[in-house]
Amino acid sequence: MPITENKGLLVFFYVIIALFSAVCLIPFILAVSGSLSTESRIAAEGYSFWPRGFTLETYQFLFGSKAKEIIQAYSVSVIVTVLGTVSAVLVTTAYAYVISVKSFRYRNVLSFFAYFTMLFSGGTLPWFLLSTKYYHLSDTLAGLFVPYLLSVFLMFLMTNYFRSIPHEIVESAQIDGAGHMRIFISIMLPLGRVGLVTISLFYALQFWNDFFLPLMLVSDQGLYTIQFLMYNMMANIQFLASGNAAQIGGIPVAPPLETAKMAMTCLTVLPIAILYPFLQRFFVKGIVVGSVKG
Amino acid sequence: MTKRKSWFCLLLAALMLLSACSSSKNESAAPGSNENSSGESSSGLAPAKLKIVLYGDESSRMKELARTEFYDVIKKEINAEVEFQFLPYTEYGGGKTDLMLSTGEDFATYTDSNYTIKSVAKGLYTDLTPYMDALTDLKKHVDEASFRDFQLGGKQYAIPVGNKANSASFYSVLVRQDLLEEVGMTEITSLEELEKFYDEVHKIHPELVGYPGADARRILLYDYTDMNLYWQNEFIALDESAEDDQIISWFETEEFKDYANLMRGWYEKGIIPKYAATNVPQLQSDWNSGKGMFWSGTASRPFEGAASISKAVPDAKLVNYFLGTGRPKISRGSYNTAFFVSAGAKDPERYMMFFNMLQKNQELYDLFAYGIEGTDYTIDANDRLTRLTTDSLIPDWLLMNNSFMRFDTTVPDDIIESFKTWDEGSILSKGAGFNFDNTSVKNEETKLNGVLTEYMAPIGSGFSDYDTAYPKALERLKAAGIDKYIAEYQKQFSAWYAEQNKDK
């Protein structure tokens, strides 16, 4: 039976999608509008879609008092994201290639090692011990990305890309005398470009959004990432507002003002929000391609 | 060829793993061996490195001072280099603090009695009893009773810091006096007046929230019981007007019922905002942004709280009122918090010397709490303080001590006066210094906390109706093992109480 276009169904789907995107968008709009409102109006009337008493004061305040920290944290975030993504992609593709080579005898063992960590982990304490006492990653830039260099899920995703590349190409290269390094660099990487872009995006997002590594491994403020700066602020507010604060003696600290919270949120989300629409097609394409095994 | 290479790689990986493990062994042995440097430090202290963990944001001024003046002064006084590490508040009493303790890091930070008990049971705190002599100055300025709260089995595991009026915390209503006067009232002495205050203000300012909180059992005490209740934790209260060792299972009392009904009334009337059940952080933020009419009060809140509210409402004034009279204020001790030293610390005595510095004299107090005179603050002829920077240093609330603390120029005299006389006539709780060992009822405690959040807290805050919700909640409470928990608590408390009153 030929597929006919069902206009009604199409409209229905579009409505659903529109509603869903509205739900996703609303908090963001509220944050942006909140950050551009005056504190007293927010306190008195609450949030709205349009800024109440439009002002840039909050941003002026943030950049006035915390400009140095914010810029510093931004640059750390950018460095970590770039360095992290590049090295993570290198490690991941290398591992994926090794596993995808059919003639390699221990590929199943290696892939089992990786797979095993998806099911079982040692827990936070051993991880923390390993990172601080053995690898000495605390208060180093490396500490902000090295523990995440291999995401097993993305590694298997990449393996699937490599497997989808026709084996004949590899064979002909081998006949021409190419070694594994040559095949990997000149054939596999260029042909697996879509996969590369996809995992790079996943890694970049992960590095950009991560606050766990700085929380665990960093105490030097010079190494704070923008997400951690944000997390720190939010965590302190949440804690002060919860009952636990009473236990340590009724701390009279004034949590940052509402508008400042929102401005901070916007600053953190902004780069991703700007880049995402341009990169989004790779996500979709990448996942679809990865799902077809060669 | 491929085979050989892969074997080589595997070998290399194995070697790396082995070398990592072996080097670590040597390292982890170091803190254990604990060379006792206290011997050599008696005359001419050897240099030492200390790490003090504090929670919250590190201000840029704090960062600067930690490198300069703080560094110099501490170096001069106790020949130690102190590194201040700031963690988010979420890591207090758990999280990274736990990890740091478990991995044997060398540091000190502040704690509370609950966390002390848990950590001492795991052997994570250093027993500080042998080093008590290092606290010569601190002992003079911190109440002796405060030390008892951090003793377990006769050993001192944490050092209390601070000494200020602490009694009847959260038992008073902290009222926005400016609003009270706006509606033509002068003071509040009863629940009726408080509700009238709400009604009147609500007419003029419908946008304001009455009570941005979910717990008013202490404020309302005068209206639902004749006992002078003091809570040991969420489940257990003591009647301070009775001289016995009876503990009270709070959720199983008639008083809880009356209290829940009072709160239900508040909830239905709109005094408590509807979102209080689901959005707790919002409540504090409401109060701080001047959206609330009254709150629970402490001795110091009238001037501490005013600072944050005045950002949104410049002429806000806060005054404490009690909804009844004739019951002595109860105190848990006058300390603010207490510092412990991790079990991995190489030089606990030097940490003690540092704690001593925090409460040693006016000069050091001013430096740690306010910074450098002229740069960070000025003091006028009346000894009032004007801070020139909003950056906080070592948190003010942590150090606050009657012997040293200074008041801001904006604090009215009558508020200072009421703060200074606040503790007059107060009594120390009969449970002060008692620490419950929960090891035998740990499972029950976890389950009870679940029931508390899911069932009892909503009833207590008036979100659920007592009559319909209570029977099921009580059933759950029983199923979670409240009887066993209460029995165990009573057993330990009675034994401790008898021990305390032996000499009397």
JSON list of C-alpha atoms in Angstrom, two decimals, chain B residues 51-55 84 107-112 116 125-126 128 135 138 150 156-162 335-342 351-352 354-356 358-359 394-395 397-399:
[
{"chain": "B", "resi": 51, "resn": "LYS", "atom": "CA", "xyz": [44.15, 22.92, 55.99]},
{"chain": "B", "resi": 52, "resn": "ILE", "atom": "CA", "xyz": [40.95, 24.52, 57.21]},
{"chain": "B", "resi": 53, "resn": "VAL", "atom": "CA", "xyz": [37.82, 23.64, 55.25]},
{"chain": "B", "resi": 54, "resn": "LEU", "atom": "CA", "xyz": [35.01, 26.19, 55.29]},
{"chain": "B", "resi": 55, "resn": "TYR", "atom": "CA", "xyz": [31.66, 26.02, 53.51]},
{"chain": "B", "resi": 84, "resn": "PHE", "atom": "CA", "xyz": [41.60, 27.72, 53.55]},
{"chain": "B", "resi": 107, "resn": "PHE", "atom": "CA", "xyz": [42.33, 18.90, 57.58]},
{"chain": "B", "resi": 108, "resn": "ALA", "atom": "CA", "xyz": [39.92, 20.46, 60.08]},
{"chain": "B", "resi": 109, "resn": "THR", "atom": "CA", "xyz": [36.47, 21.92, 59.68]},
{"chain": "B", "resi": 110, "resn": "TYR", "atom": "CA", "xyz": [33.28, 22.52, 61.63]},
{"chain": "B", "resi": 111, "resn": "THR", "atom": "CA", "xyz": [30.66, 20.01, 62.57]},
{"chain": "B", "resi": 112, "resn": "ASP", "atom": "CA", "xyz": [27.56, 19.37, 64.69]},
{"chain": "B", "resi": 116, "resn": "THR", "atom": "CA", "xyz": [30.36, 13.99, 65.27]},
{"chain": "B", "resi": 125, "resn": "TYR", "atom": "CA", "xyz": [37.98, 12.27, 64.05]},
{"chain": "B", "resi": 126, "resn": "THR", "atom": "CA", "xyz": [41.10, 12.75, 66.14]},
{"chain": "B", "resi": 128, "resn": "LEU", "atom": "CA", "xyz": [41.58, 16.00, 70.97]},
{"chain": "B", "resi": 135, "resn": "LEU", "atom": "CA", "xyz": [43.20, 26.24, 74.18]},
{"chain": "B", "resi": 138, "resn": "LEU", "atom": "CA", "xyz": [39.57, 30.01, 73.90]},
{"chain": "B", "resi": 150, "resn": "PHE", "atom": "CA", "xyz": [31.18, 17.23, 71.74]},
{"chain": "B", "resi": 156, "resn": "GLN", "atom": "CA", "xyz": [36.73, 15.59, 73.40]},
{"chain": "B", "resi": 157, "resn": "TYR", "atom": "CA", "xyz": [36.21, 15.18, 69.65]},
{"chain": "B", "resi": 158, "resn": "ALA", "atom": "CA", "xyz": [35.42, 18.74, 68.60]},
{"chain": "B", "resi": 159, "resn": "ILE", "atom": "CA", "xyz": [36.12, 22.20, 69.96]},
{"chain": "B", "resi": 160, "resn": "PRO", "atom": "CA", "xyz": [33.17, 24.58, 70.32]},
{"chain": "B", "resi": 161, "resn": "VAL", "atom": "CA", "xyz": [33.67, 28.07, 68.99]},
{"chain": "B", "resi": 162, "resn": "GLY", "atom": "CA", "xyz": [31.62, 31.14, 69.82]},
{"chain": "B", "resi": 335, "resn": "TYR", "atom": "CA", "xyz": [28.41, 27.98, 71.13]},
{"chain": "B", "resi": 336, "resn": "ASN", "atom": "CA", "xyz": [27.94, 28.58, 67.40]},
{"chain": "B", "resi": 337, "resn": "THR", "atom": "CA", "xyz": [29.60, 25.50, 66.01]},
{"chain": "B", "resi": 338, "resn": "ALA", "atom": "CA", "xyz": [32.55, 23.24, 66.74]},
{"chain": "B", "resi": 339, "resn": "PHE", "atom": "CA", "xyz": [35.74, 22.33, 64.91]},
{"chain": "B", "resi": 340, "resn": "PHE", "atom": "CA", "xyz": [37.04, 18.81, 64.57]},
{"chain": "B", "resi": 341, "resn": "VAL", "atom": "CA", "xyz": [40.39, 17.56, 63.33]},
{"chain": "B", "resi": 342, "resn": "SER", "atom": "CA", "xyz": [40.49, 14.68, 60.85]},
{"chain": "B", "resi": 351, "resn": "TYR", "atom": "CA", "xyz": [45.10, 22.79, 64.76]},
{"chain": "B", "resi": 352, "resn": "MET", "atom": "CA", "xyz": [44.10, 23.35, 68.37]},
{"chain": "B", "resi": 354, "resn": "PHE", "atom": "CA", "xyz": [44.66, 27.69, 65.41]},
{"chain": "B", "resi": 355, "resn": "PHE", "atom": "CA", "xyz": [41.21, 27.24, 67.00]},
{"chain": "B", "resi": 356, "resn": "ASN", "atom": "CA", "xyz": [42.55, 29.07, 70.02]},
{"chain": "B", "resi": 358, "resn": "LEU", "atom": "CA", "xyz": [39.98, 32.34, 66.56]},
{"chain": "B", "resi": 359, "resn": "GLN", "atom": "CA", "xyz": [38.80, 33.35, 70.03]},
{"chain": "B", "resi": 394, "resn": "ILE", "atom": "CA", "xyz": [35.86, 33.74, 58.12]},
{"chain": "B", "resi": 395, "resn": "PRO", "atom": "CA", "xyz": [32.08, 33.65, 58.53]},
{"chain": "B", "resi": 397, "resn": "TRP", "atom": "CA", "xyz": [28.22, 33.72, 62.57]},
{"chain": "B", "resi": 398, "resn": "LEU", "atom": "CA", "xyz": [30.89, 31.13, 63.23]},
{"chain": "B", "resi": 399, "resn": "LEU", "atom": "CA", "xyz": [33.07, 33.36, 65.37]}
]
